[in-house]
Amino acid sequence: MQGRDPVRVIREALAKTLAGRIREGPGRKLVVECTGESIMFIEADAEVTLEQFGDAPQRPPFPCWEELLFEVPDSGGILNCPLLHIQVHIWLKNSYNI
């Protein structure tokens, strides 16, 4: 991994897998339709360090999580959604969280 962008490595690895969408099949069964559509992958930069959050918990339930997470449009249900949503935060000082 040395010298490689971890975000790019994750994105490229996941783009080759999970390339489909959940659909409703016969008998209302859920099926994965291999559409070639990749997962939902979001890269977010933060102009802060994790230390700047102070004593706020850095594990769920995190009080500010909803402000940091991307909300997928039309994601109210499960049909036609990506099989997986990944969001990588890049904090100052090159720390990451997924």
JSON list of C-alpha atoms in Angstrom, two decimals:
[
{"chain": "A", "resi": 1, "resn": "MET", "atom": "CA", "xyz": [0.00, 0.00, 0.00]},
{"chain": "A", "resi": 2, "resn": "GLN", "atom": "CA", "xyz": [2.93, 2.33, 0.48]},
{"chain": "A", "resi": 3, "resn": "GLY", "atom": "CA", "xyz": [2.75, 5.17, -2.01]},
{"chain": "A", "resi": 4, "resn": "ARG", "atom": "CA", "xyz": [-0.77, 4.24, -3.17]},
{"chain": "A", "resi": 5, "resn": "ASP", "atom": "CA", "xyz": [-3.89, 6.30, -2.56]},
{"chain": "A", "resi": 6, "resn": "PRO", "atom": "CA", "xyz": [-6.03, 4.18, -0.20]},
{"chain": "A", "resi": 7, "resn": "VAL", "atom": "CA", "xyz": [-9.25, 5.76, -1.47]},
{"chain": "A", "resi": 8, "resn": "ARG", "atom": "CA", "xyz": [-8.41, 4.82, -5.06]},
{"chain": "A", "resi": 9, "resn": "VAL", "atom": "CA", "xyz": [-7.48, 1.27, -4.05]},
{"chain": "A", "resi": 10, "resn": "ILE", "atom": "CA", "xyz": [-10.83, 0.80, -2.28]},
{"chain": "A", "resi": 11, "resn": "ARG", "atom": "CA", "xyz": [-12.82, 2.37, -5.13]},
{"chain": "A", "resi": 12, "resn": "GLU", "atom": "CA", "xyz": [-11.13, 0.24, -7.82]},
{"chain": "A", "resi": 13, "resn": "ALA", "atom": "CA", "xyz": [-11.51, -2.99, -5.85]},
{"chain": "A", "resi": 14, "resn": "LEU", "atom": "CA", "xyz": [-15.20, -2.42, -5.17]},
{"chain": "A", "resi": 15, "resn": "ALA", "atom": "CA", "xyz": [-15.96, -1.28, -8.73]},
{"chain": "A", "resi": 16, "resn": "LYS", "atom": "CA", "xyz": [-15.12, -4.79, -9.91]},
{"chain": "A", "resi": 17, "resn": "THR", "atom": "CA", "xyz": [-17.55, -6.41, -7.48]},
{"chain": "A", "resi": 18, "resn": "LEU", "atom": "CA", "xyz": [-21.09, -5.78, -6.34]},
{"chain": "A", "resi": 19, "resn": "ALA", "atom": "CA", "xyz": [-21.95, -4.38, -9.78]},
{"chain": "A", "resi": 20, "resn": "GLY", "atom": "CA", "xyz": [-25.71, -4.63, -9.73]},
{"chain": "A", "resi": 21, "resn": "ARG", "atom": "CA", "xyz": [-28.98, -3.45, -8.25]},
{"chain": "A", "resi": 22, "resn": "ILE", "atom": "CA", "xyz": [-31.64, -5.07, -6.11]},
{"chain": "A", "resi": 23, "resn": "ARG", "atom": "CA", "xyz": [-34.82, -5.73, -8.08]},
{"chain": "A", "resi": 24, "resn": "GLU", "atom": "CA", "xyz": [-38.12, -7.41, -7.34]},
{"chain": "A", "resi": 25, "resn": "GLY", "atom": "CA", "xyz": [-38.42, -10.73, -9.10]},
{"chain": "A", "resi": 26, "resn": "PRO", "atom": "CA", "xyz": [-41.28, -13.18, -9.59]},
{"chain": "A", "resi": 27, "resn": "GLY", "atom": "CA", "xyz": [-43.27, -13.82, -6.44]},
{"chain": "A", "resi": 28, "resn": "ARG", "atom": "CA", "xyz": [-42.00, -10.55, -4.92]},
{"chain": "A", "resi": 29, "resn": "LYS", "atom": "CA", "xyz": [-38.61, -12.14, -4.22]},
{"chain": "A", "resi": 30, "resn": "LEU", "atom": "CA", "xyz": [-35.60, -9.86, -4.14]},
{"chain": "A", "resi": 31, "resn": "VAL", "atom": "CA", "xyz": [-32.95, -10.60, -6.74]},
{"chain": "A", "resi": 32, "resn": "VAL", "atom": "CA", "xyz": [-29.69, -8.99, -7.73]},
{"chain": "A", "resi": 33, "resn": "GLU", "atom": "CA", "xyz": [-29.76, -7.88, -11.34]},
{"chain": "A", "resi": 34, "resn": "CYS", "atom": "CA", "xyz": [-26.21, -7.67, -12.70]},
{"chain": "A", "resi": 35, "resn": "THR", "atom": "CA", "xyz": [-26.53, -4.30, -14.41]},
{"chain": "A", "resi": 36, "resn": "GLY", "atom": "CA", "xyz": [-22.87, -3.32, -14.33]},
{"chain": "A", "resi": 37, "resn": "GLU", "atom": "CA", "xyz": [-23.75, -0.40, -12.06]},
{"chain": "A", "resi": 38, "resn": "SER", "atom": "CA", "xyz": [-21.22, -0.14, -9.29]},
{"chain": "A", "resi": 39, "resn": "ILE", "atom": "CA", "xyz": [-21.73, 0.61, -5.63]},
{"chain": "A", "resi": 40, "resn": "MET", "atom": "CA", "xyz": [-22.31, 4.11, -4.30]},
{"chain": "A", "resi": 41, "resn": "PHE", "atom": "CA", "xyz": [-18.85, 5.42, -3.40]},
{"chain": "A", "resi": 42, "resn": "ILE", "atom": "CA", "xyz": [-18.39, 8.86, -1.83]},
{"chain": "A", "resi": 43, "resn": "GLU", "atom": "CA", "xyz": [-15.07, 10.49, -1.04]},
{"chain": "A", "resi": 44, "resn": "ALA", "atom": "CA", "xyz": [-15.28, 13.36, 1.45]},
{"chain": "A", "resi": 45, "resn": "ASP", "atom": "CA", "xyz": [-12.53, 15.72, 2.59]},
{"chain": "A", "resi": 46, "resn": "ALA", "atom": "CA", "xyz": [-12.74, 17.29, 6.04]},
{"chain": "A", "resi": 47, "resn": "GLU", "atom": "CA", "xyz": [-10.79, 20.38, 7.03]},
{"chain": "A", "resi": 48, "resn": "VAL", "atom": "CA", "xyz": [-10.52, 19.14, 10.61]},
{"chain": "A", "resi": 49, "resn": "THR", "atom": "CA", "xyz": [-8.73, 16.46, 12.55]},
{"chain": "A", "resi": 50, "resn": "LEU", "atom": "CA", "xyz": [-10.50, 13.84, 14.62]},
{"chain": "A", "resi": 51, "resn": "GLU", "atom": "CA", "xyz": [-8.87, 15.37, 17.69]},
{"chain": "A", "resi": 52, "resn": "GLN", "atom": "CA", "xyz": [-10.79, 18.60, 17.06]},
{"chain": "A", "resi": 53, "resn": "PHE", "atom": "CA", "xyz": [-14.01, 16.79, 17.90]},
{"chain": "A", "resi": 54, "resn": "GLY", "atom": "CA", "xyz": [-12.77, 16.75, 21.48]},
{"chain": "A", "resi": 55, "resn": "ASP", "atom": "CA", "xyz": [-14.66, 14.50, 23.86]},
{"chain": "A", "resi": 56, "resn": "ALA", "atom": "CA", "xyz": [-17.44, 13.73, 21.40]},
{"chain": "A", "resi": 57, "resn": "PRO", "atom": "CA", "xyz": [-17.70, 9.97, 20.92]},
{"chain": "A", "resi": 58, "resn": "GLN", "atom": "CA", "xyz": [-15.99, 8.78, 17.75]},
{"chain": "A", "resi": 59, "resn": "ARG", "atom": "CA", "xyz": [-18.03, 5.59, 17.61]},
{"chain": "A", "resi": 60, "resn": "PRO", "atom": "CA", "xyz": [-21.78, 5.30, 17.10]},
{"chain": "A", "resi": 61, "resn": "PRO", "atom": "CA", "xyz": [-23.89, 6.94, 18.28]},
{"chain": "A", "resi": 62, "resn": "PHE", "atom": "CA", "xyz": [-21.85, 9.93, 17.11]},
{"chain": "A", "resi": 63, "resn": "PRO", "atom": "CA", "xyz": [-23.80, 13.18, 17.65]},
{"chain": "A", "resi": 64, "resn": "CYS", "atom": "CA", "xyz": [-22.81, 14.75, 14.30]},
{"chain": "A", "resi": 65, "resn": "TRP", "atom": "CA", "xyz": [-22.89, 11.70, 12.03]},
{"chain": "A", "resi": 66, "resn": "GLU", "atom": "CA", "xyz": [-25.92, 12.82, 10.03]},
{"chain": "A", "resi": 67, "resn": "GLU", "atom": "CA", "xyz": [-24.02, 15.98, 9.03]},
{"chain": "A", "resi": 68, "resn": "LEU", "atom": "CA", "xyz": [-21.07, 13.94, 7.75]},
{"chain": "A", "resi": 69, "resn": "LEU", "atom": "CA", "xyz": [-22.93, 11.26, 5.80]},
{"chain": "A", "resi": 70, "resn": "PHE", "atom": "CA", "xyz": [-24.13, 11.56, 2.23]},
{"chain": "A", "resi": 71, "resn": "GLU", "atom": "CA", "xyz": [-27.82, 10.82, 1.77]},
{"chain": "A", "resi": 72, "resn": "VAL", "atom": "CA", "xyz": [-28.44, 8.78, -1.35]},
{"chain": "A", "resi": 73, "resn": "PRO", "atom": "CA", "xyz": [-31.22, 10.29, -3.49]},
{"chain": "A", "resi": 74, "resn": "ASP", "atom": "CA", "xyz": [-34.34, 8.12, -3.72]},
{"chain": "A", "resi": 75, "resn": "SER", "atom": "CA", "xyz": [-32.99, 5.72, -1.10]},
{"chain": "A", "resi": 76, "resn": "GLY", "atom": "CA", "xyz": [-36.24, 5.45, 0.83]},
{"chain": "A", "resi": 77, "resn": "GLY", "atom": "CA", "xyz": [-36.61, 1.80, -0.11]},
{"chain": "A", "resi": 78, "resn": "ILE", "atom": "CA", "xyz": [-34.41, -1.08, -1.06]},
{"chain": "A", "resi": 79, "resn": "LEU", "atom": "CA", "xyz": [-35.39, -1.63, -4.71]},
{"chain": "A", "resi": 80, "resn": "ASN", "atom": "CA", "xyz": [-33.08, -0.16, -7.38]},
{"chain": "A", "resi": 81, "resn": "CYS", "atom": "CA", "xyz": [-30.55, 0.88, -4.75]},
{"chain": "A", "resi": 82, "resn": "PRO", "atom": "CA", "xyz": [-26.82, 0.14, -4.93]},
{"chain": "A", "resi": 83, "resn": "LEU", "atom": "CA", "xyz": [-25.86, -3.06, -3.13]},
{"chain": "A", "resi": 84, "resn": "LEU", "atom": "CA", "xyz": [-23.49, -1.14, -0.90]},
{"chain": "A", "resi": 85, "resn": "HIS", "atom": "CA", "xyz": [-22.82, 2.47, 0.03]},
{"chain": "A", "resi": 86, "resn": "ILE", "atom": "CA", "xyz": [-19.25, 3.37, 0.97]},
{"chain": "A", "resi": 87, "resn": "GLN", "atom": "CA", "xyz": [-18.14, 6.77, 2.19]},
{"chain": "A", "resi": 88, "resn": "VAL", "atom": "CA", "xyz": [-14.51, 7.51, 2.95]},
{"chain": "A", "resi": 89, "resn": "HIS", "atom": "CA", "xyz": [-13.65, 10.58, 5.00]},
{"chain": "A", "resi": 90, "resn": "ILE", "atom": "CA", "xyz": [-10.18, 12.01, 4.59]},
{"chain": "A", "resi": 91, "resn": "TRP", "atom": "CA", "xyz": [-9.31, 14.08, 7.62]},
{"chain": "A", "resi": 92, "resn": "LEU", "atom": "CA", "xyz": [-6.39, 16.44, 8.02]},
{"chain": "A", "resi": 93, "resn": "LYS", "atom": "CA", "xyz": [-3.16, 14.63, 8.91]},
{"chain": "A", "resi": 94, "resn": "ASN", "atom": "CA", "xyz": [-4.03, 11.86, 6.40]},
{"chain": "A", "resi": 95, "resn": "SER", "atom": "CA", "xyz": [-6.28, 9.88, 8.69]},
{"chain": "A", "resi": 96, "resn": "TYR", "atom": "CA", "xyz": [-9.18, 8.02, 7.10]},
{"chain": "A", "resi": 97, "resn": "ASN", "atom": "CA", "xyz": [-12.43, 6.53, 8.19]},
{"chain": "A", "resi": 98, "resn": "ILE", "atom": "CA", "xyz": [-14.88, 4.42, 6.23]}
]
